[in-house]
Amino acid sequence: DIQESFARNYLMERPDLQLLVMGHTHRAALIEITPQRWYLNPGPWMEEARYATVGPDGPELRVFNG
């Protein structure tokens, strides 16, 4: 996946960042690149009602069950 590869490289170049959020692929992803550093793509809202939250324990992918 091109975005995951970009995220891995970018996070390795930027040790000051803990989270990189990207979109537009409509593929949900939450990958811990190194401990406590993540690539997050919440994925498709319209098709799957996915969203993400970020809390003290890190990011989390969720599905809206409204």
CSV table of N, CA and C in Angstrom, one decimal:
chain,number,residue,atom,x,y,z
A,1,ASP,N,0.8,-1.2,0.0
A,1,ASP,CA,0.0,0.0,0.0
A,1,ASP,C,0.9,1.2,0.0
A,2,ILE,N,0.7,2.1,-0.9
A,2,ILE,CA,1.5,3.3,-1.1
A,2,ILE,C,1.4,4.2,0.1
A,3,GLN,N,0.2,4.4,0.6
A,3,GLN,CA,0.1,5.3,1.8
A,3,GLN,C,0.8,4.8,3.0
A,4,GLU,N,0.7,3.5,3.3
A,4,GLU,CA,1.4,2.9,4.4
A,4,GLU,C,2.9,3.0,4.3
A,5,SER,N,3.4,2.8,3.1
A,5,SER,CA,4.8,2.9,2.8
A,5,SER,C,5.3,4.4,3.1
A,6,PHE,N,4.5,5.3,2.6
A,6,PHE,CA,4.8,6.7,2.8
A,6,PHE,C,4.8,7.0,4.3
A,7,ALA,N,3.7,6.6,5.0
A,7,ALA,CA,3.6,6.8,6.4
A,7,ALA,C,4.8,6.2,7.2
A,8,ARG,N,5.2,5.0,6.9
A,8,ARG,CA,6.3,4.4,7.6
A,8,ARG,C,7.6,5.3,7.4
A,9,ASN,N,7.9,5.7,6.2
A,9,ASN,CA,9.0,6.5,5.9
A,9,ASN,C,9.0,7.9,6.6
A,10,TYR,N,7.8,8.5,6.5
A,10,TYR,CA,7.6,9.8,7.1
A,10,TYR,C,7.8,9.8,8.6
A,11,LEU,N,7.2,8.8,9.2
A,11,LEU,CA,7.3,8.7,10.7
A,11,LEU,C,8.8,8.4,11.1
A,12,MET,N,9.5,7.6,10.3
A,12,MET,CA,10.9,7.3,10.6
A,12,MET,C,11.7,8.6,10.5
A,13,GLU,N,11.4,9.5,9.5
A,13,GLU,CA,12.1,10.7,9.3
A,13,GLU,C,11.7,11.8,10.4
A,14,ARG,N,10.5,11.6,11.0
A,14,ARG,CA,10.0,12.6,12.0
A,14,ARG,C,9.8,12.0,13.3
A,15,PRO,N,10.8,11.7,14.1
A,15,PRO,CA,10.6,11.1,15.4
A,15,PRO,C,9.8,11.9,16.4
A,16,ASP,N,9.6,13.2,16.1
A,16,ASP,CA,8.8,14.1,16.9
A,16,ASP,C,7.3,13.8,16.8
A,17,LEU,N,6.9,13.0,15.8
A,17,LEU,CA,5.4,12.7,15.5
A,17,LEU,C,5.1,11.4,16.1
A,18,GLN,N,3.9,11.3,16.6
A,18,GLN,CA,3.3,10.0,17.2
A,18,GLN,C,2.3,9.5,16.3
A,19,LEU,N,1.6,10.3,15.5
A,19,LEU,CA,0.5,9.9,14.7
A,19,LEU,C,0.4,10.6,13.3
A,20,LEU,N,0.2,9.8,12.3
A,20,LEU,CA,0.1,10.4,11.0
A,20,LEU,C,-1.3,9.9,10.5
A,21,VAL,N,-2.2,10.8,10.2
A,21,VAL,CA,-3.5,10.5,9.7
A,21,VAL,C,-3.6,10.8,8.2
A,22,MET,N,-4.1,9.8,7.4
A,22,MET,CA,-4.3,10.0,6.0
A,22,MET,C,-5.6,9.5,5.6
A,23,GLY,N,-6.1,9.8,4.4
A,23,GLY,CA,-7.4,9.4,3.9
A,23,GLY,C,-7.4,9.3,2.4
A,24,HIS,N,-8.6,9.2,1.9
A,24,HIS,CA,-8.9,9.2,0.5
A,24,HIS,C,-8.7,7.8,-0.2
A,25,THR,N,-8.2,6.8,0.5
A,25,THR,CA,-8.1,5.5,-0.1
A,25,THR,C,-9.3,4.6,0.2
A,26,HIS,N,-10.1,5.0,1.2
A,26,HIS,CA,-11.3,4.2,1.6
A,26,HIS,C,-10.9,2.8,2.1
A,27,ARG,N,-9.7,2.7,2.6
A,27,ARG,CA,-9.3,1.5,3.2
A,27,ARG,C,-8.8,1.8,4.6
A,28,ALA,N,-9.6,1.3,5.6
A,28,ALA,CA,-9.2,1.6,7.0
A,28,ALA,C,-7.9,0.9,7.3
A,29,ALA,N,-7.1,1.6,8.1
A,29,ALA,CA,-5.9,1.1,8.6
A,29,ALA,C,-5.5,1.7,9.9
A,30,LEU,N,-5.0,0.9,10.8
A,30,LEU,CA,-4.4,1.4,12.1
A,30,LEU,C,-3.2,0.5,12.3
A,31,ILE,N,-2.0,1.1,12.0
A,31,ILE,CA,-0.8,0.3,12.1
A,31,ILE,C,0.2,1.0,13.0
A,32,GLU,N,0.6,0.3,14.0
A,32,GLU,CA,1.7,0.8,14.9
A,32,GLU,C,3.0,0.6,14.3
A,33,ILE,N,3.6,1.7,13.8
A,33,ILE,CA,4.8,1.6,13.0
A,33,ILE,C,6.0,1.3,13.9
A,34,THR,N,6.1,2.0,15.0
A,34,THR,CA,7.0,1.7,16.1
A,34,THR,C,6.2,1.8,17.4
A,35,PRO,N,6.7,1.4,18.5
A,35,PRO,CA,5.9,1.6,19.8
A,35,PRO,C,5.4,3.0,20.0
A,36,GLN,N,4.1,3.1,20.1
A,36,GLN,CA,3.4,4.3,20.4
A,36,GLN,C,3.5,5.3,19.3
A,37,ARG,N,3.7,4.9,18.0
A,37,ARG,CA,3.7,5.7,16.8
A,37,ARG,C,2.9,5.0,15.7
A,38,TRP,N,1.8,5.7,15.2
A,38,TRP,CA,0.9,5.0,14.4
A,38,TRP,C,0.6,5.7,13.0
A,39,TYR,N,0.2,4.9,12.0
A,39,TYR,CA,-0.4,5.4,10.8
A,39,TYR,C,-1.8,5.1,10.9
A,40,LEU,N,-2.7,6.0,10.7
A,40,LEU,CA,-4.1,5.9,10.8
A,40,LEU,C,-4.8,6.4,9.5
A,41,ASN,N,-5.7,5.5,9.0
A,41,ASN,CA,-6.6,5.9,7.9
A,41,ASN,C,-8.0,5.4,8.4
A,42,PRO,N,-8.9,6.3,8.7
A,42,PRO,CA,-10.2,5.9,9.2
A,42,PRO,C,-11.0,5.1,8.3
A,43,GLY,N,-10.7,5.2,7.0
A,43,GLY,CA,-11.5,4.4,6.0
A,43,GLY,C,-12.8,5.1,5.6
A,44,PRO,N,-13.7,4.4,5.0
A,44,PRO,CA,-14.9,5.0,4.4
A,44,PRO,C,-16.0,5.2,5.4
A,45,TRP,N,-16.4,6.5,5.5
A,45,TRP,CA,-17.5,6.8,6.3
A,45,TRP,C,-18.8,6.4,5.6
A,46,MET,N,-19.0,6.7,4.4
A,46,MET,CA,-20.3,6.5,3.7
A,46,MET,C,-20.6,5.0,3.6
A,47,GLU,N,-19.7,4.2,3.3
A,47,GLU,CA,-19.9,2.8,3.1
A,47,GLU,C,-20.0,2.0,4.4
A,48,GLU,N,-19.1,2.3,5.4
A,48,GLU,CA,-18.9,1.5,6.6
A,48,GLU,C,-19.1,2.3,7.9
A,49,ALA,N,-19.4,3.6,7.8
A,49,ALA,CA,-19.6,4.5,9.0
A,49,ALA,C,-18.4,4.4,9.9
A,50,ARG,N,-17.2,4.3,9.4
A,50,ARG,CA,-16.0,4.3,10.2
A,50,ARG,C,-15.5,5.6,10.6
A,51,TYR,N,-14.9,5.7,11.8
A,51,TYR,CA,-14.3,6.9,12.3
A,51,TYR,C,-13.2,6.5,13.2
A,52,ALA,N,-12.4,7.5,13.7
A,52,ALA,CA,-11.3,7.2,14.6
A,52,ALA,C,-11.4,8.1,15.8
A,53,THR,N,-10.9,7.6,16.9
A,53,THR,CA,-10.7,8.5,18.1
A,53,THR,C,-9.2,8.4,18.5
A,54,VAL,N,-8.8,9.4,19.3
A,54,VAL,CA,-7.4,9.3,19.8
A,54,VAL,C,-7.5,9.7,21.3
A,55,GLY,N,-7.0,8.8,22.1
A,55,GLY,CA,-7.1,8.9,23.5
A,55,GLY,C,-5.7,8.7,24.2
A,56,PRO,N,-5.7,8.6,25.5
A,56,PRO,CA,-4.4,8.4,26.2
A,56,PRO,C,-3.7,7.1,25.8
A,57,ASP,N,-4.4,6.1,25.4
A,57,ASP,CA,-3.8,4.8,25.0
A,57,ASP,C,-3.5,4.8,23.5
A,58,GLY,N,-3.8,5.9,22.8
A,58,GLY,CA,-3.5,5.9,21.4
A,58,GLY,C,-4.7,5.9,20.5
A,59,PRO,N,-4.6,5.8,19.2
A,59,PRO,CA,-5.7,5.9,18.3
A,59,PRO,C,-6.5,4.6,18.3
A,60,GLU,N,-7.8,4.7,17.9
A,60,GLU,CA,-8.7,3.5,17.8
A,60,GLU,C,-9.6,3.7,16.6
A,61,LEU,N,-9.8,2.7,15.8
A,61,LEU,CA,-10.8,2.7,14.8
A,61,LEU,C,-12.1,2.2,15.3
A,62,ARG,N,-13.2,2.9,14.9
A,62,ARG,CA,-14.5,2.6,15.4
A,62,ARG,C,-15.5,2.6,14.3
A,63,VAL,N,-16.7,2.0,14.5
A,63,VAL,CA,-17.8,1.9,13.6
A,63,VAL,C,-19.0,2.6,14.3
A,64,PHE,N,-19.6,3.5,13.6
A,64,PHE,CA,-20.8,4.2,14.2
A,64,PHE,C,-22.0,3.3,14.1
A,65,ASN,N,-22.6,3.1,15.3
A,65,ASN,CA,-23.8,2.3,15.4
A,65,ASN,C,-25.0,3.1,15.9
A,66,GLY,N,-25.3,4.2,15.1
A,66,GLY,CA,-26.3,5.1,15.5
A,66,GLY,C,-27.7,4.7,15.5
